[in-house]
Tab-separated table of C-alpha atoms in Angstrom:
chain	number	residue	atom	x	y	z
A	1	MET	CA	-179.543	33.473	-60.238
A	2	THR	CA	-179.584	33.818	-56.478
A	3	THR	CA	-182.996	35.427	-55.157
A	4	PHE	CA	-183.449	37.918	-52.179
A	5	ALA	CA	-184.292	36.547	-48.854
A	6	PRO	CA	-187.126	38.430	-46.835
A	7	ASP	CA	-187.476	38.685	-43.134
A	8	SER	CA	-189.798	36.126	-41.462
A	9	LEU	CA	-193.101	37.455	-39.920
A	10	ALA	CA	-195.383	36.477	-36.961
A	11	LEU	CA	-199.043	37.147	-38.587
A	12	ASN	CA	-201.753	38.727	-36.671
A	13	ARG	CA	-204.881	37.535	-37.662
A	14	LYS	CA	-206.826	40.695	-36.399
A	15	LEU	CA	-205.155	42.572	-39.488
A	16	PRO	CA	-205.548	41.668	-43.139
A	17	LEU	CA	-202.956	39.184	-44.137
A	18	TRP	CA	-202.094	40.734	-47.370
A	19	TYR	CA	-201.195	43.966	-45.551
A	20	GLN	CA	-199.149	42.510	-43.351
A	21	VAL	CA	-197.350	40.562	-45.739
A	22	SER	CA	-196.657	43.491	-48.054
A	23	GLN	CA	-195.432	45.524	-45.207
A	24	SER	CA	-192.978	43.056	-44.044
A	25	LEU	CA	-191.814	42.504	-47.447
A	26	ARG	CA	-191.658	46.216	-48.110
A	27	ALA	CA	-189.600	46.627	-44.736
A	28	SER	CA	-186.997	43.844	-45.991
A	29	ILE	CA	-186.936	45.436	-49.456
A	30	LEU	CA	-186.089	48.990	-48.248
A	31	GLY	CA	-183.886	47.625	-45.410
A	32	ARG	CA	-181.961	45.459	-47.693
A	33	SER	CA	-177.919	45.880	-48.201
A	34	PRO	CA	-176.636	47.199	-51.482
A	35	GLU	CA	-175.428	43.792	-52.419
A	36	ALA	CA	-178.557	41.831	-51.916
A	37	PRO	CA	-179.943	40.316	-54.893
A	38	LEU	CA	-182.944	41.988	-56.743
A	39	ARG	CA	-184.536	38.999	-57.844
A	40	LEU	CA	-187.596	38.016	-55.629
A	41	PRO	CA	-188.569	34.302	-55.089
A	42	THR	CA	-191.608	32.960	-56.876
A	43	GLU	CA	-194.970	33.581	-55.524
A	44	ASP	CA	-195.479	29.858	-54.435
A	45	ALA	CA	-192.050	30.260	-52.394
A	46	LEU	CA	-192.931	33.705	-50.857
A	47	ALA	CA	-196.439	32.146	-49.951
A	48	ALA	CA	-194.711	29.370	-48.335
A	49	HIS	CA	-192.373	31.585	-46.645
A	50	TYR	CA	-195.022	33.717	-45.109
A	51	GLY	CA	-197.424	30.813	-44.465
A	52	VAL	CA	-200.304	32.362	-46.587
A	53	SER	CA	-202.191	31.529	-49.757
A	54	VAL	CA	-200.817	32.360	-53.138
A	55	LEU	CA	-203.857	34.685	-53.781
A	56	THR	CA	-203.029	36.443	-50.547
A	57	MET	CA	-199.367	36.731	-51.572
A	58	ARG	CA	-200.318	38.092	-55.067
A	59	GLN	CA	-202.336	40.950	-53.674
A	60	ALA	CA	-199.365	41.681	-51.652
A	61	LEU	CA	-197.183	41.985	-54.502
A	62	LYS	CA	-199.746	43.946	-56.389
A	63	GLU	CA	-199.767	46.603	-53.475
A	64	LEU	CA	-195.723	46.640	-53.861
A	65	GLU	CA	-195.847	46.840	-57.590
A	66	ALA	CA	-198.235	49.870	-57.213
A	67	GLU	CA	-195.945	51.677	-55.161
A	68	GLY	CA	-193.077	51.024	-57.516
A	69	LEU	CA	-190.961	49.007	-55.517
A	70	ILE	CA	-191.026	46.062	-57.552
A	71	SER	CA	-191.577	45.170	-61.012
A	72	ARG	CA	-193.256	41.838	-62.585
A	73	HIS	CA	-192.222	40.132	-65.807
A	74	ARG	CA	-193.793	37.227	-67.336
A	75	ARG	CA	-191.673	34.111	-67.560
A	76	ARG	CA	-188.705	36.237	-66.204
A	77	GLY	CA	-190.025	36.790	-62.506
A	78	THR	CA	-190.416	39.544	-59.983
A	79	PHE	CA	-187.604	42.025	-59.397
A	80	ILE	CA	-187.049	44.916	-56.874
A	81	GLU	CA	-186.736	48.130	-58.521
A	82	PRO	CA	-183.334	49.530	-57.644
A	83	SER	CA	-184.289	53.193	-58.238
A	84	ALA	CA	-187.391	52.910	-56.172
A	85	ARG	CA	-187.985	56.084	-53.989
A	86	ARG	CA	-187.390	55.742	-50.496
A	87	GLY	CA	-189.078	57.289	-47.432
A	88	ALA	CA	-192.466	58.558	-49.144
A	89	PRO	CA	-195.754	58.559	-47.216
A	90	VAL	CA	-195.890	57.416	-43.444
A	91	ARG	CA	-198.651	54.941	-43.945
A	92	LEU	CA	-199.927	52.697	-41.038
A	93	LEU	CA	-202.677	50.479	-40.165
A	94	GLY	CA	-201.700	48.645	-37.037
A	95	SER	CA	-198.799	46.179	-37.660
A	96	VAL	CA	-195.194	46.234	-36.182
A	97	ASP	CA	-193.877	45.630	-39.620
A	98	ALA	CA	-195.771	48.842	-40.909
A	99	ILE	CA	-193.534	50.926	-38.555
A	100	VAL	CA	-190.366	48.915	-39.689
A	101	ALA	CA	-191.267	49.752	-43.447
A	102	GLN	CA	-192.005	53.452	-42.671
A	103	GLN	CA	-188.283	53.639	-41.225
A	104	SER	CA	-186.474	51.742	-43.431
A	105	GLY	CA	-184.436	52.499	-46.687
A	106	MET	CA	-182.461	55.587	-45.560
A	107	THR	CA	-178.782	56.329	-44.909
A	108	THR	CA	-178.706	56.888	-41.200
A	109	GLU	CA	-175.972	58.818	-39.139
A	110	LEU	CA	-175.857	58.314	-35.392
A	111	LEU	CA	-175.352	61.589	-33.875
A	112	GLU	CA	-175.062	60.698	-30.341
A	113	HIS	CA	-176.121	58.007	-27.754
A	114	GLY	CA	-175.688	57.838	-23.934
A	115	PRO	CA	-177.472	58.589	-20.533
A	116	ALA	CA	-180.066	61.100	-21.022
A	117	THR	CA	-182.406	62.559	-18.209
A	118	VAL	CA	-185.961	61.786	-18.762
A	119	PRO	CA	-188.145	64.645	-20.133
A	120	PRO	CA	-190.682	65.498	-17.676
A	121	GLU	CA	-193.414	64.964	-20.208
A	122	LEU	CA	-192.275	61.477	-20.948
A	123	SER	CA	-191.678	60.389	-17.113
A	124	GLU	CA	-195.242	58.510	-17.303
A	125	HIS	CA	-193.728	56.205	-19.603
A	126	PHE	CA	-190.677	55.479	-17.442
A	127	PRO	CA	-191.958	55.056	-13.971
A	128	GLY	CA	-189.234	55.229	-11.109
A	129	LEU	CA	-186.552	55.999	-13.780
A	130	ALA	CA	-184.716	59.484	-13.480
A	131	GLU	CA	-182.496	58.482	-16.524
A	132	VAL	CA	-182.533	56.336	-19.496
A	133	THR	CA	-180.148	56.049	-22.794
A	134	GLY	CA	-180.928	58.348	-25.598
A	135	PHE	CA	-180.161	57.841	-29.229
A	136	ARG	CA	-180.167	60.467	-31.890
A	137	ARG	CA	-179.985	59.913	-35.416
A	138	LEU	CA	-180.200	61.819	-38.727
A	139	ARG	CA	-181.683	59.943	-41.678
A	140	SER	CA	-181.057	60.910	-45.376
A	141	ASP	CA	-182.284	59.930	-48.826
A	142	GLU	CA	-180.013	57.382	-50.061
A	143	GLU	CA	-179.927	58.748	-53.626
A	144	THR	CA	-179.661	62.435	-53.065
A	145	GLY	CA	-178.106	62.795	-49.503
A	146	GLU	CA	-181.022	64.991	-48.526
A	147	PRO	CA	-181.844	64.842	-44.864
A	148	THR	CA	-185.339	63.486	-44.639
A	149	ASN	CA	-186.010	63.404	-40.795
A	150	HIS	CA	-184.343	63.390	-37.075
A	151	ALA	CA	-184.954	60.910	-34.802
A	152	HIS	CA	-184.384	60.948	-30.753
A	153	ASN	CA	-185.278	57.506	-28.978
A	154	TYR	CA	-185.471	57.357	-25.304
A	155	VAL	CA	-184.906	53.606	-24.300
A	156	ARG	CA	-184.829	51.934	-21.109
A	157	PRO	CA	-181.445	51.519	-19.879
A	158	ASP	CA	-181.725	47.665	-19.240
A	159	VAL	CA	-182.703	47.289	-22.949
A	160	ALA	CA	-180.374	49.869	-24.261
A	161	ALA	CA	-177.646	47.744	-22.857
A	162	LEU	CA	-178.269	45.095	-25.181
A	163	ILE	CA	-178.233	47.512	-28.339
A	164	ASP	CA	-175.258	47.428	-30.753
A	165	PRO	CA	-175.212	51.111	-31.917
A	166	ALA	CA	-173.585	49.896	-35.282
A	167	ASP	CA	-177.048	47.890	-35.929
A	168	LEU	CA	-178.862	51.598	-35.794
A	169	LEU	CA	-176.830	52.413	-38.994
A	170	ARG	CA	-178.519	49.564	-40.870
A	171	SER	CA	-181.728	49.005	-39.407
A	172	PRO	CA	-184.586	51.113	-37.714
A	173	MET	CA	-184.774	51.198	-33.952
A	174	THR	CA	-188.172	49.074	-33.995
A	175	LYS	CA	-186.443	46.248	-36.104
A	176	VAL	CA	-183.385	46.191	-33.918
A	177	LEU	CA	-185.338	45.957	-30.564
A	178	ARG	CA	-187.600	43.158	-31.947
A	179	ASP	CA	-184.905	41.211	-34.106
A	180	ALA	CA	-181.673	41.974	-32.471
A	181	VAL	CA	-182.455	42.747	-28.645
A	182	GLY	CA	-185.409	40.119	-28.909
A	183	VAL	CA	-187.919	42.501	-26.952
A	184	ARG	CA	-191.451	41.144	-27.540
A	185	ILE	CA	-193.416	43.870	-28.859
A	186	SER	CA	-196.948	43.937	-27.823
A	187	ARG	CA	-197.988	47.270	-29.267
A	188	ILE	CA	-196.852	50.648	-30.578
A	189	THR	CA	-198.893	53.621	-30.042
A	190	ASP	CA	-198.356	56.643	-32.616
A	191	THR	CA	-199.132	60.328	-32.634
A	192	VAL	CA	-198.360	62.580	-35.494
A	193	GLU	CA	-198.873	66.556	-35.349
A	194	ALA	CA	-197.873	69.359	-37.391
A	195	ARG	CA	-195.302	71.665	-35.824
A	196	LEU	CA	-192.931	74.361	-36.861
A	197	ALA	CA	-189.363	73.681	-37.090
A	198	ASP	CA	-187.217	74.880	-34.337
A	199	PRO	CA	-183.526	76.284	-35.076
A	200	GLN	CA	-181.768	72.696	-34.358
A	201	THR	CA	-184.411	70.877	-36.361
A	202	ALA	CA	-184.186	73.391	-39.379
A	203	ARG	CA	-180.394	73.231	-39.309
A	204	LEU	CA	-180.495	69.276	-39.280
A	205	LEU	CA	-183.171	68.907	-41.835
A	206	GLN	CA	-181.945	71.876	-44.001
A	207	VAL	CA	-185.210	73.742	-44.100
A	208	PRO	CA	-186.066	77.455	-43.329
A	209	LEU	CA	-186.741	78.248	-39.742
A	210	LEU	CA	-190.481	77.840	-38.734
A	211	SER	CA	-191.183	75.760	-41.841
A	212	PRO	CA	-193.750	73.145	-41.450
A	213	ILE	CA	-192.558	69.583	-40.048
A	214	LEU	CA	-194.511	66.426	-39.284
A	215	HIS	CA	-193.640	65.661	-35.407
A	216	TYR	CA	-194.317	61.653	-34.576
A	217	THR	CA	-194.094	60.055	-31.310
A	218	GLY	CA	-194.067	56.485	-31.201
A	219	ILE	CA	-194.208	54.466	-27.924
A	220	THR	CA	-193.108	50.903	-28.069
A	221	TYR	CA	-194.335	48.357	-25.344
A	222	ASP	CA	-193.189	45.033	-24.430
A	223	GLN	CA	-195.153	41.953	-23.514
A	224	ASP	CA	-195.334	43.052	-20.043
A	225	GLY	CA	-196.961	46.398	-21.014
A	226	ARG	CA	-193.788	48.196	-20.116
A	227	ALA	CA	-192.528	51.153	-22.199
A	228	VAL	CA	-189.310	50.184	-23.843
A	229	ASP	CA	-188.632	53.062	-26.279
A	230	VAL	CA	-190.344	56.507	-26.868
A	231	ALA	CA	-189.474	57.852	-30.215
A	232	ARG	CA	-189.527	61.472	-31.299
A	233	ILE	CA	-188.993	61.945	-35.006
A	234	HIS	CA	-189.170	65.057	-36.817
A	235	TYR	CA	-189.973	64.763	-40.778
A	236	ARG	CA	-189.676	67.178	-43.407
A	237	GLY	CA	-192.895	68.697	-44.238
A	238	ASP	CA	-192.329	68.762	-47.820
A	239	ARG	CA	-191.061	65.174	-48.151
A	240	PHE	CA	-193.676	63.381	-46.004
A	241	SER	CA	-197.606	62.737	-45.713
A	242	PHE	CA	-199.224	60.754	-43.071
A	243	THR	CA	-202.117	58.407	-44.075
A	244	VAL	CA	-204.136	56.003	-42.078
A	245	THR	CA	-206.255	53.236	-43.554
A	246	LEU	CA	-209.307	52.112	-41.347
A	247	GLU	CA	-210.507	48.740	-42.051
A	248	ALA	CA	-214.391	47.824	-41.569
């Protein structure tokens, strides 16, 4: 039986290895195509793929099993749960793969893309630029079709010129920037705050006007310290929570 092929991962030695592996594999699982196999490679094969010990791999798989994303069967192997829920908590510990995992596993509609004036409050992130490229997307639950979040990205024009809009229907912006465009991401800064839904957001997310939403701002920097993308995402407050795990 053919097994599922996870994405590769460049490990950051400053973060727990099991966490990085679990988030990378989680992003691969949630971003898989519908026809992808459900069976995962063996623990040994996965450990070799990620360059970690079998014990580290086992801890990463235990985390995914606790989330309900995979099931493990003695002698049969480990399988992706086809009915696993997507887009639950926003859980970040500090890796790019955590961001990718948080954004993955939803049906995406590209509402518009093209030149956009830099909002005054974002001008500090795009010095010398009066215009960037904007991408607006609406993401929905794969199973129910219910809108879950509305994303607006502001991307440097030179980087945006390398983006195939069709890739944004299959993968989150962070993954497209890193894997398709080849941006060497040095860091991402995140801010999450509670807000009330404005008329446009309420209409797109199908929630009452002034109902609570989570407003996420993520700024992606390249290896030269330039902001290449500023993402503003509105999440339905009744579908998401925000959890931060601090490691001593």
